[in-house]
Tab-separated table of N, CA and C in Angstrom:
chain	number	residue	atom	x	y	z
A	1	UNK	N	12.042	146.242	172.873
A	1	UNK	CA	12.862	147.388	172.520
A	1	UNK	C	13.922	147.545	173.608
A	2	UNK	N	15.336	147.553	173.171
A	2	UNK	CA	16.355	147.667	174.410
A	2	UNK	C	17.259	148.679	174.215
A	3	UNK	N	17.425	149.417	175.202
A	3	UNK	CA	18.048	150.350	175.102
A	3	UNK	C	19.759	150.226	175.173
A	4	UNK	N	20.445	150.945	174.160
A	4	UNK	CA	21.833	150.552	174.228
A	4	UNK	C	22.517	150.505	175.560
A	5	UNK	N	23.380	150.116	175.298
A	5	UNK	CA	24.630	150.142	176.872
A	5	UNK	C	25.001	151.797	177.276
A	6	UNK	N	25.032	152.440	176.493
A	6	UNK	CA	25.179	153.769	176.977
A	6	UNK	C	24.035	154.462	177.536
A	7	UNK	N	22.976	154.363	177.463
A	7	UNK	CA	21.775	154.533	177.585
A	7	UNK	C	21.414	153.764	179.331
A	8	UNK	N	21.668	152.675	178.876
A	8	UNK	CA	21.515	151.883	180.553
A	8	UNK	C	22.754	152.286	181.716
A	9	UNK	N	23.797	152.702	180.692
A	9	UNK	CA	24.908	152.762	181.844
A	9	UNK	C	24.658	154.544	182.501
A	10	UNK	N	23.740	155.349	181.835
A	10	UNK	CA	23.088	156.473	182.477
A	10	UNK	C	21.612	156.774	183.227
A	11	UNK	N	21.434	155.084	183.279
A	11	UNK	CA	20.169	155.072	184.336
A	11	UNK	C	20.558	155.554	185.497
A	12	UNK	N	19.909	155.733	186.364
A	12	UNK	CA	20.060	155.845	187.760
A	12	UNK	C	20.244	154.449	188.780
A	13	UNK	N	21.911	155.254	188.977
A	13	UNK	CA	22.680	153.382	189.936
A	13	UNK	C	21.670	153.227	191.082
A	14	UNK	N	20.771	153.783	191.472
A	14	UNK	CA	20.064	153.571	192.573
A	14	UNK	C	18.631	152.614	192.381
A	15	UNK	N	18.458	152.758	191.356
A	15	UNK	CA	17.095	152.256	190.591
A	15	UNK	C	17.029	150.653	190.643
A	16	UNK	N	16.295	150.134	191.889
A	16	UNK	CA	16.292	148.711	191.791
A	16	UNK	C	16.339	148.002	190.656
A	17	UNK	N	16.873	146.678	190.289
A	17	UNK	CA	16.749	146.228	189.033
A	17	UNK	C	15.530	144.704	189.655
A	18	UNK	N	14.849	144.765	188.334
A	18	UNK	CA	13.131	144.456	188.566
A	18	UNK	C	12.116	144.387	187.555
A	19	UNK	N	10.802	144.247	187.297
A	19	UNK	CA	10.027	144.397	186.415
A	19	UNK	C	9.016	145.633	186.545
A	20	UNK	N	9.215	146.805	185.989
A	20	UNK	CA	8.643	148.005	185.866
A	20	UNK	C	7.356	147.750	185.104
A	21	UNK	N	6.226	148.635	184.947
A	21	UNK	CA	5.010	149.116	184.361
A	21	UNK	C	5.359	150.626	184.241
A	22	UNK	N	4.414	150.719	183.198
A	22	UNK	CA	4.592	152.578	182.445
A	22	UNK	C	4.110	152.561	181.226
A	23	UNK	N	4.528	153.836	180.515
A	23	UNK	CA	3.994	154.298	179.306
A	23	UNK	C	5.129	154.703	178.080
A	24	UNK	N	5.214	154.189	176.969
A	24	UNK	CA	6.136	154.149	176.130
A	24	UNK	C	5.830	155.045	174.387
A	25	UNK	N	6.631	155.622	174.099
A	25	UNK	CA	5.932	155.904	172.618
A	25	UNK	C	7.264	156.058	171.706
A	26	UNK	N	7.079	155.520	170.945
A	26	UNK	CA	8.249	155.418	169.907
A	26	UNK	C	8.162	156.410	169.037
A	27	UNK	N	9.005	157.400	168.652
A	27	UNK	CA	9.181	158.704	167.728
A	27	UNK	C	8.249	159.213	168.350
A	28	UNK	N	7.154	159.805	167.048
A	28	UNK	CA	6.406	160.854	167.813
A	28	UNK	C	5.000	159.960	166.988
A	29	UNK	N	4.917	158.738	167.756
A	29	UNK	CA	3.682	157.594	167.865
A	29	UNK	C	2.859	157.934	169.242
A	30	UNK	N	1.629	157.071	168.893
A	30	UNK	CA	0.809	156.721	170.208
A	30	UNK	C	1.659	156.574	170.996
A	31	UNK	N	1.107	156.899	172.527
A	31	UNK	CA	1.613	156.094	173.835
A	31	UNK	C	1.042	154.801	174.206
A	32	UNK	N	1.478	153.836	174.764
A	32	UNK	CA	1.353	152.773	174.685
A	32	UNK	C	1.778	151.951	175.894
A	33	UNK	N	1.461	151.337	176.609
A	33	UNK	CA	1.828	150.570	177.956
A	33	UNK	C	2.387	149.677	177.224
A	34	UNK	N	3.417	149.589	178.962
A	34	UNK	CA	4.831	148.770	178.689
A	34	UNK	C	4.923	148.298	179.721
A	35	UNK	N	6.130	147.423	179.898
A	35	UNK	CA	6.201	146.311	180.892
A	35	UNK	C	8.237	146.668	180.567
A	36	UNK	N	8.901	146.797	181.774
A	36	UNK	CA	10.383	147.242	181.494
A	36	UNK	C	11.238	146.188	182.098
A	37	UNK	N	12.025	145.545	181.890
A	37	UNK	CA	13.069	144.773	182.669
A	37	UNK	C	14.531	145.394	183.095
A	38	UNK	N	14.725	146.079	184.180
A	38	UNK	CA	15.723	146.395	184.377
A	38	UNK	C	16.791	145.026	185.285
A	39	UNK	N	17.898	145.175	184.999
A	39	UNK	CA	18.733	143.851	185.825
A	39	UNK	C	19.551	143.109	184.447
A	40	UNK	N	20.086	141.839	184.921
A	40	UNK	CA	20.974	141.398	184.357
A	40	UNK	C	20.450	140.051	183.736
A	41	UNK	N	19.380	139.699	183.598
A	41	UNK	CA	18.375	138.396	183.359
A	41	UNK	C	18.975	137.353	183.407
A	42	UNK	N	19.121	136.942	184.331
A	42	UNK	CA	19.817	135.886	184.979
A	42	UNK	C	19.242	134.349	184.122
A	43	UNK	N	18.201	134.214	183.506
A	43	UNK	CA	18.097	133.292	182.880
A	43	UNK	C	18.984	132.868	181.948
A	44	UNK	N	19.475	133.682	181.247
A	44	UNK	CA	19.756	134.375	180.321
A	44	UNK	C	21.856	134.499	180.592
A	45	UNK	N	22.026	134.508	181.960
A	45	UNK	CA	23.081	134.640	182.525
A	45	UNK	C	24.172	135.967	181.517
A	46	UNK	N	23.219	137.004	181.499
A	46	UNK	CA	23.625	138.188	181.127
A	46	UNK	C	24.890	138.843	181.815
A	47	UNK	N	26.005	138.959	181.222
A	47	UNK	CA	26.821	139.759	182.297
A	47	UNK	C	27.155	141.345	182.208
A	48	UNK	N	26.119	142.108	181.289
A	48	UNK	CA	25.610	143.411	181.471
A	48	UNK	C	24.690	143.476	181.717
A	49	UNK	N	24.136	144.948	182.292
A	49	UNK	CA	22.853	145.293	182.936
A	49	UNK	C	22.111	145.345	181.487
A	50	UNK	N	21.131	145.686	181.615
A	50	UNK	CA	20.321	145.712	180.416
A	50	UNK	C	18.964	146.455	180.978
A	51	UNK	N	18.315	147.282	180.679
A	51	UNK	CA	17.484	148.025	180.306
A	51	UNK	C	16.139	147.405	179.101
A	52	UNK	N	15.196	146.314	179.445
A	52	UNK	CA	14.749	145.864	177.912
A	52	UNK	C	12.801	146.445	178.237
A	53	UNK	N	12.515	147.105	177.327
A	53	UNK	CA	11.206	147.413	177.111
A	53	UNK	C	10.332	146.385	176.298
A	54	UNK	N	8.782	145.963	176.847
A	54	UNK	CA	8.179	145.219	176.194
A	54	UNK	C	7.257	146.077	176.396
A	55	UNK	N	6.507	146.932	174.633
A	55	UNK	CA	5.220	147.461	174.789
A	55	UNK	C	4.165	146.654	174.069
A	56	UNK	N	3.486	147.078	174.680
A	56	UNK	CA	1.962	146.032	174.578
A	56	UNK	C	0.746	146.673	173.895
A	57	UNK	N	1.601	146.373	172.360
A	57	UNK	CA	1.276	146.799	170.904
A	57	UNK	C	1.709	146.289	169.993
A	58	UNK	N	1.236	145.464	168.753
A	58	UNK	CA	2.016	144.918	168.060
A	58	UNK	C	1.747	146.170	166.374
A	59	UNK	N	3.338	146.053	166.424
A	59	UNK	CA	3.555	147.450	165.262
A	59	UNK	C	3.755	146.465	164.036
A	60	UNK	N	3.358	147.781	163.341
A	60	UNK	CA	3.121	146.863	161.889
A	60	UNK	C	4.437	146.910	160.964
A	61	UNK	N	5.794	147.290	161.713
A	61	UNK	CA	6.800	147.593	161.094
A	61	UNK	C	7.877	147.573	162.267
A	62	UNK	N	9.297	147.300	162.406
A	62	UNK	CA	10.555	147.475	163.242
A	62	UNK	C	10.529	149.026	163.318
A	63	UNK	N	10.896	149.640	164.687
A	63	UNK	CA	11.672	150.603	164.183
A	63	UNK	C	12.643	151.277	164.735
A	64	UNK	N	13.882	150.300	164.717
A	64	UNK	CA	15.018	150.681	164.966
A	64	UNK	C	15.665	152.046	164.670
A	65	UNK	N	16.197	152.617	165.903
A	65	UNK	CA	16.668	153.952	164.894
A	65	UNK	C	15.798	155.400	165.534
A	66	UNK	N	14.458	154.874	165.784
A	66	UNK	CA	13.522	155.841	166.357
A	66	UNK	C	13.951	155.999	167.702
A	67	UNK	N	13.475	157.386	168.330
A	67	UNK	CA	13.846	157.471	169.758
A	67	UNK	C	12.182	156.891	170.570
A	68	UNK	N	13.260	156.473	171.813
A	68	UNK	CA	11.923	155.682	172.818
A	68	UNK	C	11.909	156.053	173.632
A	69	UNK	N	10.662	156.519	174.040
A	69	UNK	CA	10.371	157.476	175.717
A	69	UNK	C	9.681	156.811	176.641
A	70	UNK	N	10.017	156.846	177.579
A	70	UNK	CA	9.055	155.802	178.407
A	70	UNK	C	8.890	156.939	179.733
A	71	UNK	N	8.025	156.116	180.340
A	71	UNK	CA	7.533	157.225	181.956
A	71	UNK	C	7.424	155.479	182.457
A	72	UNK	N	8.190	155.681	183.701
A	72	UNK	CA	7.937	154.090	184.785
A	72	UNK	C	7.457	154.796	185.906
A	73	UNK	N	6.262	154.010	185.875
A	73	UNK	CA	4.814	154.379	186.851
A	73	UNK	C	4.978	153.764	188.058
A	74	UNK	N	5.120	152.163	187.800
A	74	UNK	CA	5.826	151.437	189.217
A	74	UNK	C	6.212	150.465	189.420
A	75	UNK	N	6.492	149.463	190.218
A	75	UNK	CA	7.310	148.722	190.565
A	75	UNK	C	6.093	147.277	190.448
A	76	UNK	N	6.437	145.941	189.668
A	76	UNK	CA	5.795	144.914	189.836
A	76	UNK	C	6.477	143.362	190.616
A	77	UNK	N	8.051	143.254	190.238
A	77	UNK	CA	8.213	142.087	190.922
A	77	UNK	C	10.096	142.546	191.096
A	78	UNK	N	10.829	141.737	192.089
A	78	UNK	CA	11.942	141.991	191.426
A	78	UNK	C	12.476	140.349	190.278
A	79	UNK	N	13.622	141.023	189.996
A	79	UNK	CA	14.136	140.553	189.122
A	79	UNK	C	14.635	139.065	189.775
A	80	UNK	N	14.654	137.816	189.003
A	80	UNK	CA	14.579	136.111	189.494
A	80	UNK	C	14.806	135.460	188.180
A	81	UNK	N	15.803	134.565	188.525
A	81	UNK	CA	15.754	132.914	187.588
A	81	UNK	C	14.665	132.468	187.534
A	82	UNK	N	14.735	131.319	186.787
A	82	UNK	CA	13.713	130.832	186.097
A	82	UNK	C	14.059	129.332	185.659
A	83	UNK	N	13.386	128.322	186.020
A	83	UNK	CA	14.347	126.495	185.517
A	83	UNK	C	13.732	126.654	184.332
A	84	UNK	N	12.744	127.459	183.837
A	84	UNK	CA	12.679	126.666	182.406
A	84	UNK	C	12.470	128.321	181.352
A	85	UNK	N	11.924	127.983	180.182
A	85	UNK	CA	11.725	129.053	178.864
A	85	UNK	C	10.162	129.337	179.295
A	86	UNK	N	9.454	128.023	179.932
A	86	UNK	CA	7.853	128.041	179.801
A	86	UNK	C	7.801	129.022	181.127
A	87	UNK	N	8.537	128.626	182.351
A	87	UNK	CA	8.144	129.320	183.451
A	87	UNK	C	8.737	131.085	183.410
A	88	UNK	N	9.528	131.371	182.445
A	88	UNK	CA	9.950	132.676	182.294
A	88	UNK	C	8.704	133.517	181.048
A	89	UNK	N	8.379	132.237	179.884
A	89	UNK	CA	7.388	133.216	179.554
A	89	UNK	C	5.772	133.119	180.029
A	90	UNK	N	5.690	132.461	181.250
A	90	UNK	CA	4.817	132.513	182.340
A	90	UNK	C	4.301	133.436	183.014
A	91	UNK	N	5.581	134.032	183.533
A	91	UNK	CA	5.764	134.816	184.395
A	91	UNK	C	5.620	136.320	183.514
A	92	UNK	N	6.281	136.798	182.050
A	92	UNK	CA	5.974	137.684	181.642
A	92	UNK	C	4.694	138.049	181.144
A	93	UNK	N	3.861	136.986	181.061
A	93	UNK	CA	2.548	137.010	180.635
A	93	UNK	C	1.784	137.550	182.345
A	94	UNK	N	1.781	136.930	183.134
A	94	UNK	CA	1.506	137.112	184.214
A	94	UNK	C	2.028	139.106	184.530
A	95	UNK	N	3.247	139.070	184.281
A	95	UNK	CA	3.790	141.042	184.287
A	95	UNK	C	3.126	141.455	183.619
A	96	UNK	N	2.305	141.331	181.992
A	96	UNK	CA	1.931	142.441	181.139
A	96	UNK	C	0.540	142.416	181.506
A	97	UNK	N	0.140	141.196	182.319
A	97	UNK	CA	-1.361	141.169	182.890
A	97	UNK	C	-1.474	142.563	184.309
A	98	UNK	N	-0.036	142.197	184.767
A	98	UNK	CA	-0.615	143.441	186.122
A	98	UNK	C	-0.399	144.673	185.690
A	99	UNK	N	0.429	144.928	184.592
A	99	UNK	CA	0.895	146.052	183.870
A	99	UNK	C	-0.616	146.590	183.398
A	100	UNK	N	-1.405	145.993	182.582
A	100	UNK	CA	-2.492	146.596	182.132
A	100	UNK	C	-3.045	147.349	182.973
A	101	UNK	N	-3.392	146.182	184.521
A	101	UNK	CA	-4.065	146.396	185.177
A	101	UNK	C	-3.763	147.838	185.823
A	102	UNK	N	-2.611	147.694	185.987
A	102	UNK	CA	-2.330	149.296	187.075
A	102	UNK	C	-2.529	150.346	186.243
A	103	UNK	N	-2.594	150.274	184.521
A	103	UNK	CA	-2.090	151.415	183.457
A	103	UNK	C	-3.628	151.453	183.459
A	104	UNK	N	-4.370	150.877	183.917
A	104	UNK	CA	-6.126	151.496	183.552
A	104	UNK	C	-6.190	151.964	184.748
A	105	UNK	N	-6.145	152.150	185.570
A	105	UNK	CA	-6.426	152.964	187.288
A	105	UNK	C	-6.121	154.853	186.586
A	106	UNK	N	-7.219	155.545	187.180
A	106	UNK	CA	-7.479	156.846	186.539
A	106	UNK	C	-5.827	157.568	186.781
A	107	UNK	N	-5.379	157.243	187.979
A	107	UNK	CA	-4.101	157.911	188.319
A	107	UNK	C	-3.071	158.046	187.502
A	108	UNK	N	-2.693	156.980	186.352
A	108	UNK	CA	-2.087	156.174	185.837
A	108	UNK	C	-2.203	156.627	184.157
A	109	UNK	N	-3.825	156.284	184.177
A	109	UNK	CA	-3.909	156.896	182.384
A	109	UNK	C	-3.622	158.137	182.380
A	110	UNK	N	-3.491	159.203	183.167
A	110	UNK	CA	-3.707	160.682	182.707
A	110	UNK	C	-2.471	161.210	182.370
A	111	UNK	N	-1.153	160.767	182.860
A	111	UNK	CA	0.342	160.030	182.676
A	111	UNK	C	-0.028	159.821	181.044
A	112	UNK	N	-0.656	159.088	180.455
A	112	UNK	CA	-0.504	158.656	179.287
A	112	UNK	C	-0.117	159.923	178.167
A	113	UNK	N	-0.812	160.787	178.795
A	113	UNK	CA	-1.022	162.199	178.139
A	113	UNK	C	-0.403	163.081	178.331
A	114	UNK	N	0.336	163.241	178.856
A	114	UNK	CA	1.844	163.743	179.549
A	114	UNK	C	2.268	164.276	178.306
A	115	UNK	N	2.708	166.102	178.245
A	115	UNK	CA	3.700	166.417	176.921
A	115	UNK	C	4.806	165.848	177.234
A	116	UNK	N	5.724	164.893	177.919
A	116	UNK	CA	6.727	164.759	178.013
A	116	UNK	C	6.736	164.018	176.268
A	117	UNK	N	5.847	162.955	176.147
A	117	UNK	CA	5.472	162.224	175.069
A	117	UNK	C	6.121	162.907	173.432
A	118	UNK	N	5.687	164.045	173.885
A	118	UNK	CA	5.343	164.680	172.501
A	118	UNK	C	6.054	165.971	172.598
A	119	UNK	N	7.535	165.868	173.094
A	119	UNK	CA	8.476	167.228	173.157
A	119	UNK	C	9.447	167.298	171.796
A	120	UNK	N	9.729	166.258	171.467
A	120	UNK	CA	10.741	165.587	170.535
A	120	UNK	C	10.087	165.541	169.018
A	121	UNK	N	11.206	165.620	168.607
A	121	UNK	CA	10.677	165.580	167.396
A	121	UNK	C	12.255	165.175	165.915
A	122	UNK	N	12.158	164.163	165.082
A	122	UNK	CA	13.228	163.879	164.734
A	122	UNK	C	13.583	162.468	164.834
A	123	UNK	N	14.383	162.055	164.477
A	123	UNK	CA	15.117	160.404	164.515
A	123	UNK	C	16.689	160.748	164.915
A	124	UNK	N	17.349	159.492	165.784
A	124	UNK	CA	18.112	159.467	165.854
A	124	UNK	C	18.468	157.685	165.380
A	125	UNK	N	19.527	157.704	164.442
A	125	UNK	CA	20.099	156.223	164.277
A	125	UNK	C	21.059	155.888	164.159
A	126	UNK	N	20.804	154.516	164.847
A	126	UNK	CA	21.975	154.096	166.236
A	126	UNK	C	22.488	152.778	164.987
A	127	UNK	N	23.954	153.335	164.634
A	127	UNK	CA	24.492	152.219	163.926
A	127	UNK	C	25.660	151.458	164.703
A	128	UNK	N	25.144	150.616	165.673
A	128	UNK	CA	26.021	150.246	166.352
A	128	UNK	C	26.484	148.497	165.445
């Protein structure tokens, strides 16, 4: 799930760019751990920043259009090239492994439950 250019271009310029862990919920769905890529994915030789969410849930439907909330809990690697496709989806398998790990620590789940989750209410869609 990636958040538009307007959306990333109102992150915070201070906010290392890197591989984040946190909690994500699409509309007014479960919360759900996530794994965030902030930076320019240099594999990829991106020449905008990009903002891209990977939650670690497989939905039984797209849903573009819905609003996405996330809470970033903390910091896992920074952001790096990659010589190949295998060693980049290596390495993200390796992120959603420490991602779990930190999102089960008691500190961490109780975050899950956060009304921030569940303030909203509505769709917004993005016909870009």
């Amino acid at each position: 799930a990636n958040f538009s250019e307007q959306v990333v271009e109102n992150f915070p310029s201070d906010i290392s760019t890197g591989i984040y862990y946190g909690w994500a919920c699409v509309g007014n769905g479960d919360v759900h751990k996530m794994v965030l890529s902030i930076g320019w994915n240099p594999f990829y030789k991106n020449i905008k920043k990009s903002v891209e969410t990977h939650i670690i849930h497989t939905f039984k439907e797209d849903f573009y259009g819905e609003i996405l909330s996330i809470v970033i809990i903390g910091y896992i690697r920074p952001e790096k090239n990659f010589d190949s496709v295998e060693a980049l989806i290596s390495a993200i398998q390796e992120d959603i492994e420490e991602a779990k790990r930190q999102l089960d620590l008691p500190e961490h789940l109780k975050l899950k439950e956060d009304n921030f989750f569940h303030l909203r209410e509505g769709k917004i869609v993005n016909h870009d």
